[in-house]
Coordinates of N, CA and C in Angstrom, one line a residue:
M1142 N 0.9 -1.0 0.1 CA 0.1 -0.1 0.0 C 1.0 0.9 -0.1
A1143 N 0.6 2.4 -0.7 CA 1.4 3.1 -0.8 C 1.3 4.0 0.4
K1144 N 2.2 4.8 0.7 CA 2.6 5.7 1.7 C 1.7 6.8 1.2
N1145 N 1.3 7.8 2.3 CA 0.4 9.0 2.3 C 1.4 9.9 2.5
I1146 N 1.4 10.7 0.9 CA 2.6 11.8 0.4 C 2.3 12.7 1.5
E1147 N 1.1 13.6 2.0 CA 1.1 14.2 2.9 C 1.7 14.1 4.2
K1148 N 2.1 12.6 4.7 CA 2.7 12.8 5.8 C 4.3 12.3 5.8
M1149 N 4.4 12.2 4.4 CA 6.3 11.9 4.5 C 6.8 13.4 4.6
S1150 N 8.3 13.3 4.9 CA 9.0 14.3 5.0 C 9.7 15.4 3.5
A1151 N 9.9 16.0 3.5 CA 10.5 16.9 2.2 C 11.7 15.9 1.7
D1152 N 12.6 15.5 2.2 CA 13.5 14.6 1.6 C 12.5 13.1 0.9
E1153 N 11.8 12.9 1.7 CA 11.7 11.5 1.1 C 10.3 11.8 -0.1
I1154 N 9.9 12.9 0.2 CA 9.2 13.4 -1.5 C 10.3 13.8 -2.2
L1155 N 11.6 14.3 -2.2 CA 11.9 14.4 -3.2 C 12.8 13.1 -3.8
V1156 N 13.2 12.1 -3.0 CA 13.9 11.0 -3.5 C 12.4 10.4 -4.5
V1157 N 11.1 10.3 -3.9 CA 10.4 9.7 -4.7 C 9.8 10.0 -6.0
S1158 N 9.9 11.8 -6.0 CA 9.6 12.5 -7.3 C 10.7 12.2 -7.9
K1159 N 12.1 11.9 -7.6 CA 13.3 11.6 -8.1 C 13.4 10.2 -9.3
K1160 N 13.1 9.6 -8.3 CA 12.6 8.0 -8.6 C 11.6 8.0 -9.7
L1161 N 10.4 8.5 -9.6 CA 9.3 8.6 -11.0 C 10.1 9.3 -11.8
F1162 N 10.3 10.5 -11.5 CA 11.0 11.3 -13.3 C 12.3 10.5 -13.9
Y1163 N 13.2 9.7 -13.1 CA 14.0 9.0 -14.1 C 13.4 7.9 -14.5
G1164 N 12.5 7.2 -13.8 CA 11.8 5.7 -14.1 C 11.2 6.1 -15.5
G1165 N 10.8 7.2 -15.9 CA 10.1 7.5 -16.9 C 11.1 7.6 -18.3
F1166 N 12.1 7.4 -18.1 CA 13.2 7.5 -19.2 C 13.1 6.1 -19.5
C1167 N 12.7 4.8 -18.4 CA 12.8 3.5 -18.8 C 11.4 3.3 -19.8
L1168 N 11.3 3.8 -20.9 CA 10.2 3.3 -21.5 C 8.6 3.4 -20.7
L1169 N 8.8 4.0 -19.7 CA 7.6 4.1 -18.9 C 7.1 5.4 -18.5
P1170 N 6.5 6.2 -19.7 CA 6.3 7.6 -19.7 C 5.4 8.0 -18.9
F1171 N 4.1 7.0 -18.4 CA 3.3 6.7 -17.7 C 3.6 7.3 -16.2
L1172 N 4.8 7.0 -15.6 CA 5.5 7.2 -14.8 C 5.4 8.9 -14.5
W1173 N 5.9 9.7 -15.4 CA 5.8 11.2 -15.1 C 4.3 11.5 -15.0
V1174 N 3.3 10.8 -15.9 CA 1.9 11.3 -15.4 C 1.7 10.8 -13.7
Y1175 N 2.0 10.1 -13.3 CA 1.7 9.3 -11.8 C 2.6 10.5 -10.6
N1176 N 4.0 10.5 -11.1 CA 4.5 11.4 -10.6 C 3.8 12.9 -10.6
L1177 N 2.9 13.7 -11.3 CA 2.4 15.0 -10.9 C 1.0 14.6 -10.4
L1178 N 0.3 13.2 -10.4 CA -0.9 13.4 -9.8 C -0.2 13.0 -8.4
Y1179 N 0.6 12.3 -8.1 CA 1.0 11.9 -6.7 C 1.5 13.0 -5.9
V1180 N 2.5 13.7 -6.3 CA 3.3 14.8 -5.6 C 2.6 16.2 -5.7
W1181 N 1.5 16.3 -6.6 CA 1.2 17.8 -6.7 C 0.8 18.3 -5.9
P1182 N -0.3 17.7 -5.0 CA -0.6 17.8 -3.6 C -0.1 19.0 -2.7
V1183 N 1.1 18.3 -2.6 CA 2.2 19.1 -1.7 C 3.4 19.8 -2.1
R1184 N 3.2 19.9 -3.4 CA 4.1 20.8 -4.1 C 4.0 22.3 -3.6
N1185 N 3.2 22.7 -2.6 CA 3.4 24.1 -2.3 C 3.7 24.2 -0.4
R1186 N 4.1 22.9 -0.1 CA 4.6 23.0 1.2 C 5.9 23.7 1.4
S1187 N 5.8 24.5 2.7 CA 6.6 25.2 2.9 C 8.5 24.5 3.0
D1188 N 8.3 23.2 3.4 CA 9.3 23.0 3.5 C 9.8 21.8 2.2
I1189 N 9.2 21.9 0.8 CA 9.6 21.2 -0.1 C 10.9 22.1 -0.9
S1190 N 11.6 20.9 -1.5 CA 13.0 21.7 -2.1 C 11.9 22.1 -3.7
P1191 N 13.1 23.1 -3.8 CA 12.7 23.3 -5.5 C 13.1 22.5 -6.5
Q1192 N 13.5 21.7 -6.1 CA 14.1 20.3 -7.4 C 12.6 19.6 -7.2
V1193 N 11.9 19.5 -6.3 CA 10.7 18.5 -6.4 C 9.9 19.6 -7.6
R1194 N 9.8 20.5 -7.3 CA 8.8 21.5 -8.4 C 9.7 21.5 -9.8
H1195 N 10.9 21.2 -10.0 CA 11.6 21.3 -11.4 C 11.2 19.9 -11.8
Y1196 N 11.1 18.9 -10.5 CA 10.9 17.5 -11.2 C 9.2 17.3 -11.9
L1197 N 8.6 18.1 -11.1 CA 6.8 18.0 -11.4 C 7.2 18.6 -12.7
M1198 N 7.8 20.0 -12.8 CA 7.3 20.6 -14.0 C 8.2 20.0 -15.2
M1199 N 9.4 19.3 -15.3 CA 9.5 18.4 -16.2 C 9.3 17.3 -16.5
S1200 N 8.0 16.3 -15.2 CA 7.5 15.6 -16.2 C 6.2 15.9 -16.7
A1201 N 5.9 17.1 -16.0 CA 4.7 17.4 -17.1 C 5.2 17.6 -18.2
I1202 N 6.0 18.3 -19.0 CA 6.7 18.6 -20.5 C 6.7 17.6 -20.8
L1203 N 7.5 16.4 -20.2 CA 8.0 15.2 -21.0 C 6.7 14.3 -21.2
A1204 N 5.9 14.0 -20.0 CA 4.4 13.6 -20.7 C 3.5 14.2 -21.7
T1205 N 3.6 15.2 -21.4 CA 2.7 16.3 -22.5 C 3.9 16.0 -24.4
G1206 N 4.9 16.2 -24.1 CA 5.8 15.4 -25.2 C 5.5 13.9 -25.7
M1207 N 5.4 12.9 -25.1 CA 5.3 11.7 -25.2 C 3.7 11.6 -25.4
F1208 N 3.0 12.4 -25.2 CA 1.8 12.2 -25.6 C 1.5 12.6 -27.0
V1209 N 2.2 13.3 -27.3 CA 2.0 14.1 -28.8 C 3.1 13.4 -29.7
V1210 N 3.9 12.7 -29.4 CA 5.0 11.7 -30.2 C 4.1 10.2 -30.3
F1211 N 3.3 10.0 -29.4 CA 2.6 8.5 -29.6 C 1.0 9.2 -30.6
S1212 N 0.6 10.0 -30.4 CA -0.1 10.2 -30.9 C -0.2 10.7 -32.5
V1213 N 0.9 11.2 -32.7 CA 1.4 11.6 -34.2 C 1.5 10.0 -34.8
W1214 N 2.2 9.3 -34.0 CA 2.7 8.1 -34.4 C 1.5 7.1 -34.9
F1215 N 0.3 6.9 -33.9 CA -0.3 6.5 -33.9 C -1.7 7.0 -35.4
G1216 N -1.5 8.3 -35.5 CA -2.5 9.0 -36.5 C -1.7 8.1 -38.0
I1217 N -0.1 8.3 -38.1 CA 0.6 8.1 -39.0 C 0.5 6.4 -39.4
F1218 N 0.3 5.9 -38.4 CA 0.3 4.3 -38.4 C -0.8 3.5 -39.1
V1219 N -2.3 4.2 -38.6 CA -3.3 4.0 -38.7 C -3.4 4.2 -40.5
N1220 N -2.9 5.5 -40.9 CA -3.4 6.2 -42.3 C -2.5 5.8 -43.1
Q1221 N -1.3 5.2 -42.4 CA -0.3 4.9 -43.8 C 0.0 3.5 -43.7
R1222 N -0.4 2.5 -43.2 CA 0.1 1.3 -42.8 C 0.3 0.6 -43.9
L1223 N -1.3 0.3 -44.6 CA -1.5 -0.5 -46.0 C -0.1 0.1 -46.7
G1224 N -0.1 1.5 -47.1 CA 1.5 1.6 -48.1 C 2.6 1.2 -47.7
W1225 N 2.8 0.9 -46.9 CA 4.1 0.1 -46.2 C 4.3 -1.0 -46.3
G1226 N 3.0 -2.0 -46.8 CA 3.5 -3.1 -47.2 C 3.3 -4.1 -46.5
V1227 N 5.1 -4.9 -46.5 CA 5.2 -6.3 -45.5 C 5.8 -5.6 -44.3
A1228 N 6.3 -4.4 -44.3 CA 6.7 -3.4 -43.2 C 5.7 -3.4 -42.0
G1229 N 4.7 -2.6 -43.1 CA 3.3 -2.4 -42.6 C 2.7 -3.2 -41.4
D1230 N 2.6 -4.5 -42.4 CA 1.6 -5.7 -41.6 C 2.8 -6.4 -40.6
N1231 N 4.2 -6.4 -40.6 CA 5.4 -6.9 -39.8 C 5.1 -5.9 -38.5
L1232 N 4.6 -4.7 -38.5 CA 4.6 -4.0 -37.1 C 2.8 -4.3 -36.7
T1233 N 2.0 -4.8 -37.3 CA 0.8 -5.0 -36.9 C 0.5 -6.3 -36.2
V1234 N 0.1 -6.2 -34.9 CA -0.4 -7.5 -34.2 C -2.1 -8.0 -34.2
V1235 N -2.3 -8.9 -34.8 CA -3.7 -9.3 -35.5 C -3.9 -10.2 -35.1
L1236 N -4.8 -11.1 -34.2 CA -4.9 -12.1 -33.4 C -6.1 -12.5 -34.8
V1237 N -5.5 -13.7 -35.4 CA -6.4 -14.4 -36.3 C -7.5 -15.3 -35.8
K1238 N -8.2 -15.0 -35.9 CA -9.5 -15.8 -35.3 C -9.8 -17.4 -36.1
G1239 N -9.8 -18.4 -35.8 CA -10.0 -19.8 -36.5 C -8.7 -20.3 -36.9
A1240 N -9.1 -21.0 -38.2 CA -8.1 -21.7 -38.9 C -8.1 -21.8 -40.0

């Protein structure tokens, strides 16, 4: 069970925010969104380090950027897949039903 962030010390919040930020680079960009949602309620506490706000801002920027990149890729893939021939077919995951 996750620890209540409002009961954490400022140092613990910094460690959690840093781990979530760097974890997003391991092909897990949803961790940037989780970082925002989890740490956002305590961002204005007086004892919070400015580094936490930096990690939150960078998480927001990178999560938005990855959303744009994935959306553009999806749009291109859906509209151009048939023109790519075999390469487009190899990128497609289709579960064939029946024999």
